[in-house]
């Protein structure tokens, strides 16, 4: 007897009250956590901006110090001892983020606040950067780098006008003290760590657990962070580390020096204050969970389990698994739904099988049509050569042409039109080039450099001959001087390459653009359209080979063409190590 599903739902609906309690508790938790995170994110942005403002103030102080030094009479006329006392007593105490001050005159160290000032110019990276300082009055930033006087530092440098010649003031930043000053911009309302990045997104300064100093390399490296996180333009983002930690990153870019000030907050730490607030909610949720277990068990026996079977089956079908069948034997609406669903999937499988067969036949027809297109084109050119030689009375040349043509026809008429080894294609290509040498003596020389690892790789029959034919007829033959034709291959870990190059007539940029447009803007057509469009075009060989390689290798095929007028043309073809299996099945 068929029982209506509405009766079953009515009998168990009162149990749903407990689930409402769980839902409300969850929604309260989500709302509270979202509100807390939003407030903390906003405050983190303010702290990052405040740190950046402090960095701007420090940089402005450095620039003002440069101006003060340049205008002081001691800079112009004072002795080295007087300048050093001036630096130590009047400048360094008011610049807490500056480690040392140096004065260079004519490339020589004239004064320095460092006890090991003699080692300053022994730093190769500093000397290279000093050569780039050409313009007076501009702050140049050097580093970060390691020097014996100031350890790991970043140097601000400015060339100042002087009656005694070129003078350069160098200020080595005390990065550890600058970092502590930036870190102190936060308050008890927020807990986080700061990392300074340079223009190439590498750490300038930071501390564990996010950055550490490599003693041997003398630079800072990331810990649990990734450089690619900072390549995109963003001001605030969430990232998950390899250790499973969820981080909130806030970035402000300093326009003066080009550094990024990155505030890093642990999302788990941010939510800790919320745990006390929701303790009661979790207790209530635990009680509700016990009731929901009973409810879930009852529903699974009566309604939920068969509905889940149907839903999972529908999801599987939407993902392409059409061999799904619902084993549900019921006498209610769910049983009828399962029965009709099974009938529908069976019908869909039958329709898709028929469609696949039709598509496979169409692909085979297209490929064979493209394969067959080469043969009459090649025969026309070769027979035309024989006819011209016969009219000129060159019977020995006619004999050689016929012999080479016989070898070409033997290769062309072999049974399988499917993929062949490169070894066979190269052998046929040599016969064809021999034909062309007989027809056009002294027009070109032919060279090959074939990687032995590529000789057994597969490609369509007559894939190279049409491309070489284009190079000969449209590149080398029209030239007055003898040219060079080169064919080479190379093997790589993710594929192999074919290069065909000549130093013939080449193509204009406009003609090359038009050719590439023909190759890549009509790939959605079929072989019949391609045959029609190329009956009178001289690029039939290239279009044909391009289409066949696409059909055989799919996304693992790439074609690149370089050409310049009167300089020649180069074709670079990248193929997969093996043809696409689906395409091979269609042959």
Short mmCIF file of N, CA and C in Angstrom, two decimals, residues 395-484:
data_model
loop_
_atom_site.label_atom_id
_atom_site.label_comp_id
_atom_site.label_asym_id
_atom_site.label_seq_id
_atom_site.Cartn_x
_atom_site.Cartn_y
_atom_site.Cartn_z
N UNK A 395 66.76 14.65 -70.03
CA UNK A 395 66.20 13.32 -69.78
C UNK A 395 66.83 12.63 -68.57
N UNK A 396 68.10 12.93 -68.32
CA UNK A 396 68.73 12.38 -67.11
C UNK A 396 68.06 12.93 -65.87
N UNK A 397 67.73 14.23 -65.92
CA UNK A 397 67.04 14.88 -64.81
C UNK A 397 65.64 14.30 -64.64
N UNK A 398 64.97 14.00 -65.79
CA UNK A 398 63.64 13.39 -65.74
C UNK A 398 63.71 12.03 -65.07
N UNK A 399 64.77 11.26 -65.39
CA UNK A 399 64.93 9.94 -64.79
C UNK A 399 65.09 10.03 -63.27
N UNK A 400 65.93 10.99 -62.83
CA UNK A 400 66.13 11.15 -61.39
C UNK A 400 64.84 11.61 -60.70
N UNK A 401 64.11 12.53 -61.35
CA UNK A 401 62.86 13.01 -60.76
C UNK A 401 61.85 11.87 -60.63
N UNK A 402 61.74 11.03 -61.67
CA UNK A 402 60.78 9.92 -61.64
C UNK A 402 61.17 8.92 -60.54
N UNK A 403 62.48 8.66 -60.38
CA UNK A 403 62.93 7.72 -59.35
C UNK A 403 62.58 8.24 -57.96
N UNK A 404 62.87 9.54 -57.75
CA UNK A 404 62.55 10.11 -56.44
C UNK A 404 61.04 10.16 -56.22
N UNK A 405 60.28 10.44 -57.29
CA UNK A 405 58.83 10.47 -57.17
C UNK A 405 58.29 9.09 -56.81
N UNK A 406 58.92 8.04 -57.38
CA UNK A 406 58.50 6.68 -57.07
C UNK A 406 58.66 6.39 -55.57
N UNK A 407 59.80 6.82 -55.01
CA UNK A 407 60.02 6.63 -53.58
C UNK A 407 58.99 7.40 -52.77
N UNK A 408 58.65 8.62 -53.21
CA UNK A 408 57.66 9.42 -52.50
C UNK A 408 56.27 8.78 -52.56
N UNK A 409 55.92 8.25 -53.74
CA UNK A 409 54.61 7.61 -53.88
C UNK A 409 54.53 6.34 -53.03
N UNK A 410 55.65 5.60 -52.95
CA UNK A 410 55.66 4.40 -52.12
C UNK A 410 55.39 4.76 -50.66
N UNK A 411 56.00 5.86 -50.20
CA UNK A 411 55.77 6.34 -48.83
C UNK A 411 54.34 6.83 -48.66
N UNK A 412 53.83 7.52 -49.67
CA UNK A 412 52.50 8.11 -49.57
C UNK A 412 51.40 7.05 -49.56
N UNK A 413 51.61 5.94 -50.29
CA UNK A 413 50.54 4.95 -50.45
C UNK A 413 50.60 3.82 -49.44
N UNK A 414 51.47 3.94 -48.45
CA UNK A 414 51.48 2.92 -47.39
C UNK A 414 50.13 2.88 -46.69
N UNK A 415 49.81 1.75 -46.10
CA UNK A 415 48.42 1.50 -45.67
C UNK A 415 47.89 2.50 -44.65
N UNK A 416 48.64 2.73 -43.56
CA UNK A 416 48.06 3.50 -42.45
C UNK A 416 48.28 4.98 -42.64
N UNK A 417 47.21 5.78 -42.55
CA UNK A 417 47.37 7.24 -42.57
C UNK A 417 47.58 7.81 -41.17
N UNK A 418 47.70 6.94 -40.17
CA UNK A 418 47.80 7.41 -38.80
C UNK A 418 49.20 7.88 -38.46
N UNK A 419 49.50 8.04 -37.17
CA UNK A 419 50.81 8.55 -36.75
C UNK A 419 51.93 7.62 -37.17
N UNK A 420 53.05 8.22 -37.56
CA UNK A 420 54.24 7.46 -37.95
C UNK A 420 55.42 7.98 -37.16
N UNK A 421 56.51 7.23 -37.16
CA UNK A 421 57.72 7.65 -36.47
C UNK A 421 58.41 8.75 -37.25
N UNK A 422 59.07 9.64 -36.53
CA UNK A 422 59.82 10.72 -37.18
C UNK A 422 60.87 10.16 -38.12
N UNK A 423 61.40 8.98 -37.81
CA UNK A 423 62.43 8.38 -38.65
C UNK A 423 61.92 8.19 -40.08
N UNK A 424 60.67 7.69 -40.21
CA UNK A 424 60.11 7.48 -41.55
C UNK A 424 59.86 8.81 -42.25
N UNK A 425 59.36 9.81 -41.50
CA UNK A 425 59.08 11.12 -42.10
C UNK A 425 60.36 11.79 -42.59
N UNK A 426 61.48 11.64 -41.84
CA UNK A 426 62.76 12.22 -42.25
C UNK A 426 63.26 11.55 -43.52
N UNK A 427 63.09 10.23 -43.62
CA UNK A 427 63.54 9.51 -44.82
C UNK A 427 62.77 10.00 -46.05
N UNK A 428 61.44 10.16 -45.92
CA UNK A 428 60.65 10.67 -47.04
C UNK A 428 61.02 12.11 -47.35
N UNK A 429 61.34 12.89 -46.32
CA UNK A 429 61.71 14.28 -46.54
C UNK A 429 63.01 14.38 -47.33
N UNK A 430 63.95 13.50 -47.06
CA UNK A 430 65.21 13.53 -47.80
C UNK A 430 64.97 13.25 -49.29
N UNK A 431 64.03 12.33 -49.59
CA UNK A 431 63.70 12.07 -51.00
C UNK A 431 63.09 13.30 -51.65
N UNK A 432 62.22 13.97 -50.92
CA UNK A 432 61.59 15.16 -51.48
C UNK A 432 62.61 16.27 -51.72
N UNK A 433 63.50 16.50 -50.74
CA UNK A 433 64.53 17.54 -50.92
C UNK A 433 65.43 17.20 -52.10
N UNK A 434 65.69 15.89 -52.31
CA UNK A 434 66.48 15.48 -53.48
C UNK A 434 65.75 15.87 -54.77
N UNK A 435 64.41 15.69 -54.79
CA UNK A 435 63.62 16.13 -55.94
C UNK A 435 63.80 17.63 -56.19
N UNK A 436 63.74 18.40 -55.13
CA UNK A 436 63.84 19.84 -55.27
C UNK A 436 65.26 20.27 -55.69
N UNK A 437 66.27 19.53 -55.23
CA UNK A 437 67.64 19.85 -55.66
C UNK A 437 67.80 19.62 -57.17
N UNK A 438 67.13 18.59 -57.67
CA UNK A 438 67.22 18.32 -59.11
C UNK A 438 66.49 19.40 -59.88
N UNK A 439 65.32 19.81 -59.34
CA UNK A 439 64.54 20.83 -60.04
C UNK A 439 65.19 22.21 -59.96
N UNK A 440 65.76 22.54 -58.80
CA UNK A 440 66.35 23.87 -58.60
C UNK A 440 67.81 23.71 -58.18
N UNK A 441 68.69 23.32 -59.08
CA UNK A 441 70.11 23.18 -58.72
C UNK A 441 70.69 24.54 -58.33
N UNK A 442 71.60 24.50 -57.37
CA UNK A 442 72.33 25.70 -56.92
C UNK A 442 71.42 26.75 -56.30
N UNK A 443 70.21 26.37 -55.92
CA UNK A 443 69.32 27.34 -55.28
C UNK A 443 69.43 27.30 -53.75
N UNK A 444 69.76 26.16 -53.17
CA UNK A 444 69.86 26.08 -51.72
C UNK A 444 70.65 24.84 -51.32
N UNK A 445 71.19 24.91 -50.12
CA UNK A 445 71.81 23.75 -49.47
C UNK A 445 70.92 23.31 -48.31
N UNK A 446 71.00 22.04 -48.00
CA UNK A 446 70.10 21.46 -47.01
C UNK A 446 70.92 20.86 -45.87
N UNK A 447 70.53 21.22 -44.61
CA UNK A 447 71.21 20.71 -43.43
C UNK A 447 70.16 20.18 -42.44
N UNK A 448 70.53 19.14 -41.74
CA UNK A 448 69.66 18.58 -40.71
C UNK A 448 70.47 18.33 -39.44
N UNK A 449 69.80 18.53 -38.29
CA UNK A 449 70.36 18.21 -36.98
C UNK A 449 69.25 17.55 -36.16
N UNK A 450 69.17 16.24 -36.24
CA UNK A 450 68.06 15.49 -35.64
C UNK A 450 68.53 14.86 -34.34
N UNK A 451 67.84 15.18 -33.25
CA UNK A 451 68.14 14.58 -31.96
C UNK A 451 67.73 13.10 -32.02
N UNK A 452 68.66 12.15 -31.76
CA UNK A 452 68.30 10.72 -31.84
C UNK A 452 67.15 10.34 -30.92
N UNK A 453 66.96 11.07 -29.83
CA UNK A 453 65.88 10.74 -28.89
C UNK A 453 64.51 11.01 -29.48
N UNK A 454 64.43 11.76 -30.60
CA UNK A 454 63.14 12.10 -31.20
C UNK A 454 62.78 11.19 -32.37
N UNK A 455 63.67 10.31 -32.79
CA UNK A 455 63.45 9.56 -34.02
C UNK A 455 62.23 8.64 -33.95
N UNK A 456 61.90 8.15 -32.75
CA UNK A 456 60.76 7.25 -32.62
C UNK A 456 59.48 7.98 -32.19
N UNK A 457 59.53 9.29 -32.04
CA UNK A 457 58.33 10.06 -31.68
C UNK A 457 57.34 10.07 -32.85
N UNK A 458 56.05 10.12 -32.52
CA UNK A 458 55.00 10.02 -33.52
C UNK A 458 54.53 11.41 -33.97
N UNK A 459 54.14 11.47 -35.25
CA UNK A 459 53.53 12.67 -35.82
C UNK A 459 52.77 12.26 -37.07
N UNK A 460 51.87 13.10 -37.62
CA UNK A 460 51.11 12.73 -38.81
C UNK A 460 52.02 12.57 -40.03
N UNK A 461 51.63 11.66 -40.90
CA UNK A 461 52.37 11.50 -42.16
C UNK A 461 52.30 12.79 -42.98
N UNK A 462 53.38 13.13 -43.67
CA UNK A 462 53.49 14.35 -44.48
C UNK A 462 53.30 15.61 -43.62
N UNK A 463 53.88 15.59 -42.39
CA UNK A 463 53.82 16.79 -41.55
C UNK A 463 54.96 17.75 -41.85
N UNK A 464 56.13 17.22 -42.28
CA UNK A 464 57.29 18.09 -42.52
C UNK A 464 57.41 18.53 -43.98
N UNK A 465 57.04 17.64 -44.93
CA UNK A 465 57.25 17.95 -46.35
C UNK A 465 56.53 19.22 -46.81
N UNK A 466 55.25 19.47 -46.40
CA UNK A 466 54.60 20.71 -46.83
C UNK A 466 55.28 21.96 -46.27
N UNK A 467 55.81 21.86 -45.06
CA UNK A 467 56.47 23.02 -44.47
C UNK A 467 57.79 23.31 -45.18
N UNK A 468 58.55 22.24 -45.49
CA UNK A 468 59.79 22.41 -46.24
C UNK A 468 59.48 22.94 -47.65
N UNK A 469 58.38 22.45 -48.24
CA UNK A 469 57.98 22.92 -49.57
C UNK A 469 57.71 24.43 -49.56
N UNK A 470 57.04 24.94 -48.52
CA UNK A 470 56.80 26.38 -48.41
C UNK A 470 58.11 27.14 -48.35
N UNK A 471 59.07 26.63 -47.55
CA UNK A 471 60.36 27.31 -47.43
C UNK A 471 61.08 27.38 -48.77
N UNK A 472 60.99 26.27 -49.54
CA UNK A 472 61.70 26.24 -50.82
C UNK A 472 61.02 27.16 -51.84
N UNK A 473 59.70 26.99 -52.05
CA UNK A 473 59.02 27.71 -53.12
C UNK A 473 58.84 29.19 -52.81
N UNK A 474 58.55 29.53 -51.55
CA UNK A 474 58.23 30.91 -51.23
C UNK A 474 59.36 31.66 -50.54
N UNK A 475 60.41 30.93 -50.13
CA UNK A 475 61.51 31.59 -49.46
C UNK A 475 62.81 31.55 -50.22
N UNK A 476 63.22 30.35 -50.69
CA UNK A 476 64.55 30.18 -51.26
C UNK A 476 64.60 30.34 -52.77
N UNK A 477 63.62 29.77 -53.49
CA UNK A 477 63.65 29.81 -54.96
C UNK A 477 63.58 31.24 -55.50
N UNK A 478 62.74 32.16 -54.94
CA UNK A 478 62.68 33.52 -55.49
C UNK A 478 63.98 34.31 -55.29
N UNK A 479 64.87 33.88 -54.38
CA UNK A 479 66.11 34.62 -54.15
C UNK A 479 67.09 34.42 -55.30
N UNK A 480 67.92 35.42 -55.53
CA UNK A 480 68.95 35.34 -56.57
C UNK A 480 70.15 34.52 -56.10
N UNK A 481 70.46 34.60 -54.80
CA UNK A 481 71.62 33.90 -54.28
C UNK A 481 71.21 32.55 -53.68
N UNK A 482 72.22 31.66 -53.57
CA UNK A 482 71.98 30.35 -52.98
C UNK A 482 71.67 30.48 -51.50
N UNK A 483 70.61 29.83 -51.04
CA UNK A 483 70.20 29.93 -49.65
C UNK A 483 70.48 28.66 -48.88
N UNK A 484 70.01 28.65 -47.62
CA UNK A 484 70.23 27.52 -46.72
C UNK A 484 68.88 27.11 -46.13
#
